[in-house]
Amino acid sequence: MTDRPVRVRFAPSPTGYLHIGGARSALFNWLYARGHGGRFILRIEDTDRKRYIDDSMPDILAGLRWLGLQWDEGPEVGGDHGPYFQSERLPIYTRWADWLVDNGHAYRCYCTEERLAALREQQVANKEQSGYDRHCRYLTTEQRAEREAAGDSYVVRFAIDPIDGSTTFHDAIRGEITVEHSLLQDAVLLKSDGWPTYHLAAVVDDHLMEISHIMRSDEWLPSAPLGVLLYAAFGWEPPVWAHLPVILNPNGKGKMSKRYTLNEDGTSVPVHLRDYIADGYISEAMVNFLANIGWSIDGSREVFTPEEAMAAFSIDGINPSPAAFPYDKLVWLDGVYIRELDDEDLYRRLLPFVARGVGMSEAEMAARPELRPAVPLIKERIKTLADATPMLGFLFVDGPIEYDDPAALIGKKMTATDSIVALDAALAALPEVDPWTHDTIEACLRSLPESTGLKLRSLLTPVRVAVTGSNVSPPLFETLEILGRERTMERLAVARDILRNH
Ligand code: GLU
Ligand code: ZN
């Protein structure tokens, strides 16, 4: 353990949208920083120009902010260890690559693409281990001078040393790890165009940004020995290494894909955070959910606040075995968090979803009176914000609504005539209701069975379907109050006419 001030980082490459696994790595780093009075640094690793995707950076920043993982240093907020974009740090990498060459830890390799391709071919043909043969590591001073004089382009390669040795390091999650150097390559650190590779850029930045703990995804474990050797070559104090276990698909089989995955029932599960946001999950539930993947607050409790998580979070507490992505838990947690929101808060979050769902602008939706009073009616019934639209869409239709199946207007064990009787009775009685509130509406409709000879349930079914278009709806009397007398009467009359002509 180091007793340096805690400085941790999330270092995404802008090569795609924020992945749910990346979001978890960011969260763990953030929790650790917040729990240890440390700093959470965001660094953009944008050195792979071929895989660069324009809108991925804004997506990553927006995703982190949506989760509430505000960074202390990085893009848009600055800091005194910048720049925080690797593309703006090229002279720094050249300088440290030169330092390694001057000190015998790295060398210039002048091999052409053609030579390397021929080498690969030969290795395949001979069934030898593939990789660079260290040809340029052993050039004489004269040979080197010749290449330089000819102006040959070169890459800078790390000189693994000793080539038949091994490296042992400690990973805070997995324990001691030993790697034989025979398995390592004299990796390229600086490319011929002057851009660094991940290996060099990450180590130089982690050192200069004074990163104390490198907590990153397991997929970087194979790069760790090279990182350890680079820190040693530079003579820099190494960080604490911690490789987070991968997240498996919901069925527990195979690493969670970068593009899409499936739930156990075969339905598709998004892998990008943006899709969860669009599907109407709320950020508090997502943070709680992600914290539960591979870590546990006390072995059993599943619902907790970020403050509780930061106080309890420790690297020791991370489970080294890969965890299956518990998608169904997210759906459950989201419902739990939605029920805890106060009505006004839930209203504000629902507004953009319902607006989009019914094809209105947010301003148009905000001007409508129906949504706010409808919130308490659906709060217990929705698991995501998007669930509200199919339940409430009928409130935002101004003319008559469409009935996919007019037969639904006829309740179980009823005839079309019964339904017409029910609708006629409601049409005759409701104009008398005054004032138009759910209590008075309820009293009115409850008085009808006597005159119609229908049971209350039978009476209400055609009314419910006529008004909402469905036989599952929010509580009916409250719904009618929100819908208003005029639209209620209009829909009952339309439904009655449909049944008459049925
Ligand atoms: N840029 C790497 C990525 O996108 C981060 C690796 C690291 O955290 O060291 O996954
Ligand atoms: Zn070479």
Coordinates of C-alpha atoms and ligand atoms in Angstrom, one line a residue:
M1 CA 0.0 0.0 0.0
T2 CA 1.1 3.5 -0.7
D3 CA 0.3 6.3 1.6
R4 CA 0.2 8.8 -1.2
P5 CA -2.9 11.0 -1.5
V6 CA -5.6 9.1 -3.3
R7 CA -5.8 10.1 -7.0
V8 CA -7.7 7.7 -9.2
R9 CA -8.8 7.9 -12.8
F10 CA -11.2 6.8 -15.4
A11 CA -9.5 6.8 -18.8
P12 CA -12.0 6.0 -21.6
S13 CA -11.1 6.0 -25.2
P14 CA -13.6 7.9 -27.4
T15 CA -14.1 4.9 -29.6
G16 CA -17.7 4.2 -28.8
Y17 CA -20.6 5.1 -26.4
L18 CA -20.1 4.6 -22.7
H19 CA -20.5 0.9 -22.0
I20 CA -22.2 -0.3 -18.9
G21 CA -19.0 -2.0 -17.8
G22 CA -17.1 1.2 -18.3
A23 CA -19.7 3.0 -16.2
R24 CA -19.1 0.5 -13.4
S25 CA -15.3 1.1 -13.6
A26 CA -15.9 4.8 -13.4
L27 CA -18.2 4.4 -10.4
F28 CA -15.8 2.2 -8.5
N29 CA -13.0 4.8 -9.0
W30 CA -15.3 7.6 -8.0
L31 CA -16.5 5.8 -4.9
Y32 CA -12.9 5.1 -3.9
A33 CA -11.9 8.8 -4.4
R34 CA -15.0 10.1 -2.5
G35 CA -14.5 7.6 0.4
H36 CA -10.8 8.5 0.8
G37 CA -10.8 12.2 0.5
G38 CA -9.1 11.7 -2.9
R39 CA -9.5 13.1 -6.4
F40 CA -11.3 11.5 -9.4
I41 CA -9.6 12.3 -12.7
L42 CA -11.1 11.9 -16.1
R43 CA -8.5 11.4 -18.9
I44 CA -9.5 10.9 -22.5
E45 CA -7.3 8.4 -24.2
D46 CA -7.7 9.6 -27.8
T47 CA -4.5 8.3 -29.4
D48 CA -6.2 5.7 -31.6
R49 CA -7.2 8.0 -34.5
K50 CA -8.5 5.2 -36.6
R51 CA -11.1 4.2 -34.1
Y52 CA -12.1 7.7 -33.0
I53 CA -15.8 8.3 -33.1
D54 CA -16.9 11.9 -33.0
D55 CA -19.9 11.7 -30.8
S56 CA -18.5 9.3 -28.2
M57 CA -16.8 11.9 -26.1
P58 CA -19.9 14.0 -25.5
D59 CA -21.8 10.7 -24.8
I60 CA -19.2 9.6 -22.2
L61 CA -19.2 13.0 -20.4
A62 CA -23.0 13.1 -20.4
G63 CA -23.3 9.6 -19.1
L64 CA -20.9 10.2 -16.2
R65 CA -22.7 13.4 -15.3
W66 CA -26.1 11.6 -15.5
L67 CA -24.8 9.1 -13.0
G68 CA -23.6 11.9 -10.8
L69 CA -19.9 10.9 -11.2
Q70 CA -18.5 14.4 -11.4
W71 CA -14.8 14.4 -12.0
D72 CA -12.4 16.8 -10.1
E73 CA -10.0 17.2 -13.0
G74 CA -10.4 16.6 -16.7
P75 CA -12.3 17.8 -19.7
E76 CA -14.4 21.0 -19.2
V77 CA -13.2 21.4 -15.6
G78 CA -9.5 21.6 -16.1
G79 CA -7.0 21.0 -13.3
D80 CA -3.3 21.4 -12.7
H81 CA -2.2 18.0 -14.2
G82 CA -3.5 18.7 -17.7
P83 CA -3.9 18.6 -20.6
Y84 CA -6.4 15.7 -20.0
F85 CA -6.6 14.7 -23.6
Q86 CA -3.8 12.5 -24.7
S87 CA -3.9 14.0 -28.2
E88 CA -2.7 17.2 -26.6
R89 CA 0.2 15.6 -24.8
L90 CA 2.3 14.3 -27.8
P91 CA 5.5 16.3 -26.9
I92 CA 5.4 14.8 -23.4
Y93 CA 5.4 11.2 -24.8
T94 CA 8.2 11.9 -27.3
R95 CA 10.3 13.3 -24.5
W96 CA 9.9 10.3 -22.3
A97 CA 10.3 7.9 -25.2
D98 CA 13.6 9.6 -25.9
W99 CA 14.6 9.4 -22.2
L100 CA 14.0 5.6 -22.3
V101 CA 16.2 5.3 -25.5
D102 CA 18.9 7.4 -24.0
N103 CA 19.0 5.3 -20.9
G104 CA 19.0 2.0 -22.6
H105 CA 15.4 0.9 -21.8
A106 CA 14.1 1.3 -25.3
Y107 CA 15.4 1.4 -28.9
R108 CA 14.6 2.7 -32.3
C109 CA 13.3 0.0 -34.6
Y110 CA 13.7 0.9 -38.3
C111 CA 12.1 -2.3 -39.6
T112 CA 9.8 -1.7 -42.6
E113 CA 6.2 -3.0 -42.9
E114 CA 7.6 -5.4 -45.5
R115 CA 10.2 -6.8 -43.3
L116 CA 7.7 -7.3 -40.4
A117 CA 5.2 -8.9 -42.8
A118 CA 7.8 -11.3 -44.1
L119 CA 8.9 -12.1 -40.6
R120 CA 5.3 -13.0 -39.6
E121 CA 4.9 -15.2 -42.7
Q122 CA 8.0 -17.1 -41.9
Q123 CA 7.0 -17.6 -38.2
V124 CA 3.6 -18.9 -39.3
A125 CA 5.3 -21.2 -41.9
N126 CA 7.7 -22.5 -39.2
K127 CA 4.9 -22.7 -36.6
E128 CA 7.0 -20.5 -34.4
Q129 CA 5.7 -18.1 -31.8
S130 CA 4.8 -14.9 -33.6
G131 CA 6.2 -11.5 -32.7
Y132 CA 9.0 -9.0 -33.3
D133 CA 12.4 -10.7 -33.4
R134 CA 14.3 -7.9 -31.7
H135 CA 16.3 -7.3 -34.8
C136 CA 17.0 -3.6 -34.2
R137 CA 17.7 -4.1 -30.5
Y138 CA 21.1 -5.5 -31.6
L139 CA 22.1 -3.1 -34.3
T140 CA 25.6 -1.7 -34.0
T141 CA 26.3 2.0 -33.4
E142 CA 27.4 2.2 -37.1
Q143 CA 24.3 0.5 -38.4
R144 CA 22.2 2.8 -36.4
A145 CA 24.1 5.9 -37.6
E146 CA 23.6 4.8 -41.2
R147 CA 19.8 4.4 -40.7
E148 CA 19.6 7.9 -39.1
A149 CA 21.7 9.4 -41.8
A150 CA 19.4 7.9 -44.4
G151 CA 16.5 9.5 -42.6
D152 CA 14.7 6.1 -42.2
S153 CA 11.5 6.3 -40.2
Y154 CA 11.4 4.3 -37.0
V155 CA 9.2 3.3 -34.0
V156 CA 10.4 3.2 -30.5
R157 CA 10.3 -0.2 -28.8
F158 CA 10.6 -1.1 -25.2
A159 CA 13.6 -3.4 -24.4
I160 CA 12.2 -6.1 -22.2
D161 CA 14.9 -6.8 -19.7
P162 CA 16.1 -9.4 -19.0
I163 CA 14.5 -11.2 -21.9
D164 CA 14.5 -14.5 -20.0
G165 CA 13.5 -13.2 -16.7
S166 CA 10.1 -12.8 -15.1
T167 CA 8.1 -10.0 -13.4
T168 CA 6.0 -10.4 -10.3
F169 CA 3.6 -7.7 -9.1
H170 CA 0.8 -7.4 -6.6
D171 CA -2.8 -6.8 -7.8
A172 CA -5.0 -5.6 -5.0
I173 CA -7.9 -7.8 -6.2
R174 CA -6.1 -10.9 -7.6
G175 CA -3.0 -11.0 -5.4
E176 CA 0.5 -11.9 -6.6
I177 CA 0.9 -12.3 -10.4
T178 CA 4.1 -13.5 -12.1
V179 CA 4.7 -13.3 -15.8
E180 CA 7.6 -14.9 -17.7
H181 CA 9.3 -12.3 -19.9
S182 CA 9.4 -14.9 -22.7
L183 CA 5.7 -14.2 -23.1
L184 CA 6.2 -10.5 -23.5
Q185 CA 7.1 -8.5 -26.6
D186 CA 9.4 -5.6 -27.1
A187 CA 6.3 -3.6 -27.5
V188 CA 6.0 -0.4 -29.6
L189 CA 5.9 2.6 -27.4
L190 CA 6.0 5.4 -30.0
K191 CA 4.7 4.9 -33.5
S192 CA 6.5 6.3 -36.6
D193 CA 4.1 9.1 -36.9
G194 CA 5.1 10.3 -33.4
W195 CA 1.9 9.1 -31.7
P196 CA 2.3 7.0 -28.5
T197 CA 0.7 3.6 -28.0
Y198 CA -1.5 2.9 -25.0
H199 CA 1.4 1.4 -23.1
L200 CA 3.6 4.5 -23.1
A201 CA 0.8 7.1 -22.9
A202 CA -1.0 5.4 -20.0
V203 CA 2.1 5.0 -17.8
V204 CA 3.5 8.4 -18.5
D205 CA 0.1 10.0 -17.7
D206 CA -0.6 7.9 -14.7
H207 CA 2.8 9.0 -13.3
L208 CA 2.6 12.7 -14.2
M209 CA -1.0 12.9 -13.0
E210 CA 0.1 11.3 -9.7
I211 CA -2.3 8.4 -9.9
S212 CA -2.1 6.4 -6.7
H213 CA -4.4 3.5 -7.7
I214 CA -5.1 2.1 -11.1
M215 CA -8.5 0.5 -11.0
R216 CA -9.5 -0.7 -14.4
S217 CA -11.1 -3.5 -16.3
D218 CA -9.6 -6.9 -16.3
E219 CA -9.1 -6.8 -20.1
W220 CA -6.0 -4.6 -19.3
L221 CA -4.4 -7.3 -17.1
P222 CA -2.2 -8.6 -20.0
S223 CA -0.8 -5.0 -20.3
A224 CA 0.0 -4.8 -16.6
P225 CA 3.4 -6.5 -16.7
L226 CA 4.6 -4.1 -19.3
G227 CA 3.3 -1.2 -17.2
V228 CA 5.1 -2.6 -14.2
L229 CA 8.4 -2.8 -16.2
L230 CA 7.9 0.7 -17.6
Y231 CA 7.4 2.2 -14.1
A232 CA 10.6 0.4 -13.0
A233 CA 12.6 1.6 -16.0
F234 CA 11.6 5.1 -15.4
G235 CA 12.4 4.7 -11.7
W236 CA 8.9 6.0 -10.8
E237 CA 6.9 4.9 -7.7
P238 CA 4.4 2.4 -9.0
P239 CA 0.6 2.7 -8.3
V240 CA -1.5 0.2 -6.6
W241 CA -2.8 -2.1 -9.4
A242 CA -6.4 -3.4 -9.2
H243 CA -8.0 -5.2 -12.1
L244 CA -11.8 -5.3 -11.9
P245 CA -13.4 -8.7 -12.7
V246 CA -15.3 -8.7 -16.0
I247 CA -19.0 -8.6 -16.2
L248 CA -20.6 -11.7 -17.8
N249 CA -23.7 -12.0 -19.8
P250 CA -27.0 -12.3 -17.8
N251 CA -26.9 -16.0 -18.3
G252 CA -23.4 -16.1 -16.7
K253 CA -21.9 -17.4 -19.9
G254 CA -19.2 -15.4 -21.7
K255 CA -18.0 -11.9 -21.2
M256 CA -20.6 -9.2 -21.7
S257 CA -20.4 -8.1 -25.3
K258 CA -19.4 -4.7 -26.4
R259 CA -22.4 -4.4 -28.7
Y260 CA -25.4 -6.2 -27.4
T261 CA -26.4 -9.0 -25.2
L262 CA -29.4 -11.1 -24.2
N263 CA -31.3 -11.7 -21.0
E264 CA -32.0 -15.2 -19.9
D265 CA -35.4 -15.1 -21.4
G266 CA -33.9 -14.2 -24.7
T267 CA -34.9 -10.5 -24.7
S268 CA -32.2 -8.1 -25.6
V269 CA -30.4 -6.1 -22.9
P270 CA -28.7 -2.9 -23.8
V271 CA -24.9 -2.5 -23.2
H272 CA -24.6 1.2 -23.6
L273 CA -25.6 3.5 -20.7
R274 CA -27.4 5.9 -23.2
D275 CA -29.9 3.1 -24.0
Y276 CA -30.7 2.7 -20.3
I277 CA -31.3 6.4 -20.0
A278 CA -33.5 6.3 -23.1
D279 CA -35.4 3.4 -21.7
G280 CA -36.3 5.4 -18.6
Y281 CA -34.2 4.0 -15.9
I282 CA -33.4 6.6 -13.2
S283 CA -29.9 7.4 -12.3
E284 CA -30.1 6.6 -8.5
A285 CA -31.2 3.1 -9.3
M286 CA -28.5 2.7 -11.9
V287 CA -25.7 3.8 -9.5
N288 CA -27.0 1.4 -6.8
F289 CA -27.3 -1.4 -9.4
L290 CA -23.7 -0.9 -10.7
A291 CA -22.3 -0.8 -7.2
N292 CA -23.8 -4.2 -6.6
I293 CA -21.9 -5.8 -9.5
G294 CA -18.8 -7.5 -8.0
W295 CA -19.0 -5.6 -4.8
S296 CA -21.4 -5.7 -1.9
I297 CA -22.0 -3.2 0.9
D298 CA -22.4 -5.8 3.6
G299 CA -22.9 -9.1 1.9
S300 CA -26.7 -8.8 1.8
R301 CA -28.2 -5.3 1.6
E302 CA -29.1 -4.4 -1.9
V303 CA -30.5 -0.9 -1.6
F304 CA -28.2 1.9 -0.3
T305 CA -27.3 5.5 -1.1
P306 CA -24.1 6.6 -2.8
E307 CA -23.0 8.2 0.5
E308 CA -23.3 4.8 2.2
A309 CA -21.5 3.2 -0.6
M310 CA -18.6 5.6 -0.6
A311 CA -18.1 5.2 3.2
A312 CA -18.1 1.4 2.9
F313 CA -16.2 1.0 -0.4
S314 CA -12.9 -0.8 -0.4
I315 CA -10.8 -2.5 -3.0
D316 CA -10.4 -5.5 -0.7
G317 CA -14.2 -5.9 -0.8
I318 CA -14.2 -6.4 -4.6
N319 CA -15.0 -10.0 -5.5
P320 CA -12.3 -11.4 -7.9
S321 CA -14.7 -13.7 -9.7
P322 CA -16.6 -12.4 -12.7
A323 CA -20.2 -11.6 -12.0
A324 CA -23.2 -12.2 -14.3
F325 CA -25.0 -9.0 -15.3
P326 CA -28.1 -9.0 -13.1
Y327 CA -30.4 -7.2 -15.4
D328 CA -33.6 -8.2 -13.6
K329 CA -32.3 -6.7 -10.5
L330 CA -32.0 -3.4 -12.3
V331 CA -35.7 -3.5 -13.3
W332 CA -36.6 -4.3 -9.7
L333 CA -34.4 -1.6 -8.2
D334 CA -35.7 1.0 -10.6
G335 CA -39.2 0.4 -9.3
V336 CA -38.0 0.7 -5.7
Y337 CA -36.4 4.1 -6.4
I338 CA -39.3 5.4 -8.4
R339 CA -41.7 4.6 -5.5
E340 CA -39.4 6.6 -3.2
L341 CA -39.5 9.8 -5.3
D342 CA -41.8 12.5 -4.3
D343 CA -44.6 13.1 -6.8
E344 CA -43.3 16.4 -8.0
D345 CA -39.8 15.0 -8.7
L346 CA -41.3 12.0 -10.5
Y347 CA -43.5 14.4 -12.5
R348 CA -40.4 16.3 -13.7
R349 CA -38.7 13.1 -14.7
L350 CA -41.7 11.7 -16.4
L351 CA -42.5 14.8 -18.4
P352 CA -39.9 14.3 -21.2
F353 CA -40.7 10.6 -21.5
V354 CA -44.5 11.0 -21.7
A355 CA -44.1 14.0 -24.1
R356 CA -41.9 12.0 -26.4
G357 CA -44.1 9.0 -26.1
V358 CA -47.2 10.8 -27.2
G359 CA -45.4 13.0 -29.8
M360 CA -45.5 16.4 -28.0
S361 CA -42.8 18.8 -27.2
E362 CA -41.8 19.1 -23.5
A363 CA -43.2 22.6 -23.5
E364 CA -46.6 21.4 -24.8
M365 CA -46.6 18.6 -22.2
A366 CA -45.8 21.1 -19.4
A367 CA -48.7 23.2 -20.4
R368 CA -51.2 20.3 -20.1
P369 CA -52.9 19.8 -16.8
E370 CA -53.3 16.0 -16.9
L371 CA -49.8 14.7 -16.1
R372 CA -49.2 16.1 -12.7
P373 CA -52.4 14.6 -11.0
A374 CA -51.9 11.3 -12.8
V375 CA -48.4 10.8 -11.3
P376 CA -49.6 9.3 -7.9
L377 CA -52.0 7.0 -9.8
I378 CA -49.2 5.2 -11.6
K379 CA -46.3 5.5 -9.2
E380 CA -46.7 2.1 -7.8
R381 CA -47.2 0.5 -11.2
I382 CA -44.2 1.6 -13.2
K383 CA -40.7 0.1 -13.2
T384 CA -39.2 2.6 -15.6
L385 CA -40.2 6.2 -16.7
A386 CA -41.0 4.8 -20.1
D387 CA -43.6 2.5 -18.6
A388 CA -45.8 5.6 -18.0
T389 CA -46.6 6.3 -21.7
P390 CA -48.8 3.3 -22.5
M391 CA -50.6 3.8 -19.2
L392 CA -51.3 7.5 -19.7
G393 CA -51.3 8.1 -23.4
F394 CA -55.1 8.3 -23.6
L395 CA -55.1 11.4 -21.4
F396 CA -53.3 13.4 -24.1
V397 CA -55.6 12.5 -27.0
D398 CA -58.0 15.4 -27.6
G399 CA -60.5 13.8 -30.0
P400 CA -62.0 10.4 -29.9
I401 CA -59.6 7.5 -29.2
E402 CA -59.1 4.4 -31.3
Y403 CA -60.3 1.0 -30.3
D404 CA -58.1 -1.8 -31.7
D405 CA -60.8 -4.3 -30.9
P406 CA -64.3 -2.9 -30.3
A407 CA -65.2 -6.3 -28.7
A408 CA -63.1 -5.3 -25.7
L409 CA -65.9 -2.8 -24.9
I410 CA -67.9 -5.9 -23.9
G411 CA -66.8 -7.2 -20.5
K412 CA -66.5 -10.9 -19.6
K413 CA -69.9 -12.6 -19.2
M414 CA -71.6 -9.6 -20.8
T415 CA -73.5 -9.1 -24.0
A416 CA -73.2 -6.2 -26.4
T417 CA -76.6 -5.1 -25.2
D418 CA -75.4 -5.1 -21.5
S419 CA -72.5 -2.8 -22.5
I420 CA -74.8 -0.5 -24.4
V421 CA -77.0 -0.3 -21.3
A422 CA -74.0 0.4 -19.1
L423 CA -72.7 3.2 -21.4
D424 CA -76.2 4.7 -21.8
A425 CA -76.7 4.8 -18.0
A426 CA -73.3 6.5 -17.5
L427 CA -74.1 8.9 -20.2
A428 CA -77.4 9.8 -18.6
A429 CA -76.0 10.1 -15.1
L430 CA -72.7 11.8 -15.4
P431 CA -74.0 15.2 -16.6
E432 CA -75.5 15.6 -13.1
V433 CA -72.2 15.1 -11.3
D434 CA -71.2 18.4 -9.6
P435 CA -68.5 19.2 -8.9
W436 CA -66.5 16.8 -11.2
T437 CA -64.3 15.0 -8.7
H438 CA -63.4 11.4 -8.3
D439 CA -65.6 11.1 -5.2
T440 CA -68.7 12.5 -6.8
I441 CA -68.0 10.4 -10.0
E442 CA -67.6 7.3 -7.9
A443 CA -70.9 8.0 -6.0
C444 CA -72.7 8.5 -9.3
L445 CA -71.4 5.3 -11.0
R446 CA -71.9 3.2 -7.8
S447 CA -75.6 4.2 -7.8
L448 CA -76.2 2.8 -11.3
P449 CA -76.3 -1.0 -10.8
E450 CA -79.7 -0.7 -9.2
S451 CA -81.4 0.9 -12.3
T452 CA -79.5 -1.2 -14.8
G453 CA -79.6 -4.6 -13.1
L454 CA -75.8 -4.9 -13.9
K455 CA -73.1 -5.6 -11.4
L456 CA -70.8 -2.7 -10.7
R457 CA -67.9 -4.5 -12.3
S458 CA -69.8 -5.2 -15.4
L459 CA -70.9 -1.7 -15.5
L460 CA -67.4 -0.2 -15.1
T461 CA -65.7 -2.4 -17.8
P462 CA -67.2 -0.8 -20.8
V463 CA -66.7 2.7 -19.2
R464 CA -63.1 2.0 -18.6
V465 CA -62.4 0.7 -22.1
A466 CA -64.4 3.4 -23.7
V467 CA -62.4 6.1 -21.9
T468 CA -58.9 4.7 -21.8
G469 CA -58.9 2.3 -24.7
S470 CA -57.8 -0.6 -22.5
N471 CA -59.2 -2.7 -19.7
V472 CA -56.1 -2.1 -17.6
S473 CA -55.9 1.5 -16.5
P474 CA -55.0 3.7 -13.6
P475 CA -57.8 3.8 -10.9
L476 CA -60.9 4.7 -12.9
F477 CA -62.6 7.4 -10.9
E478 CA -59.4 9.5 -10.5
T479 CA -58.8 8.9 -14.2
L480 CA -62.2 10.3 -15.2
E481 CA -61.7 13.3 -13.0
I482 CA -58.4 14.1 -14.7
L483 CA -59.8 13.5 -18.2
G484 CA -62.6 15.9 -17.6
R485 CA -66.4 15.6 -18.1
E486 CA -66.4 16.7 -21.8
R487 CA -63.9 14.1 -23.1
T488 CA -65.4 11.4 -20.9
M489 CA -68.9 12.0 -22.3
E490 CA -67.6 12.2 -25.8
R491 CA -65.7 8.9 -25.6
L492 CA -68.7 7.1 -23.9
A493 CA -70.9 8.2 -26.7
V494 CA -68.5 7.1 -29.5
A495 CA -68.1 3.7 -27.8
R496 CA -71.9 3.3 -27.5
D497 CA -72.4 4.1 -31.2
I498 CA -69.7 1.6 -32.1
L499 CA -71.4 -1.1 -30.2
R500 CA -74.8 -0.2 -31.7
N501 CA -73.3 -0.7 -35.2
H502 CA -71.3 -3.7 -34.2
Ligands
GLU1 N1 -8.4 3.7 -22.6 C1 -8.6 2.5 -22.0 C2 -10.0 2.0 -22.3 O1 -10.7 2.7 -23.0 C3 -8.4 2.5 -20.5 C4 -7.4 1.6 -20.0 C5 -7.0 2.0 -18.6 O2 -7.9 2.3 -17.8 O3 -5.8 2.0 -18.3 O4 -10.4 1.0 -21.9
ZN2 ZN 13.4 -3.4 -36.1

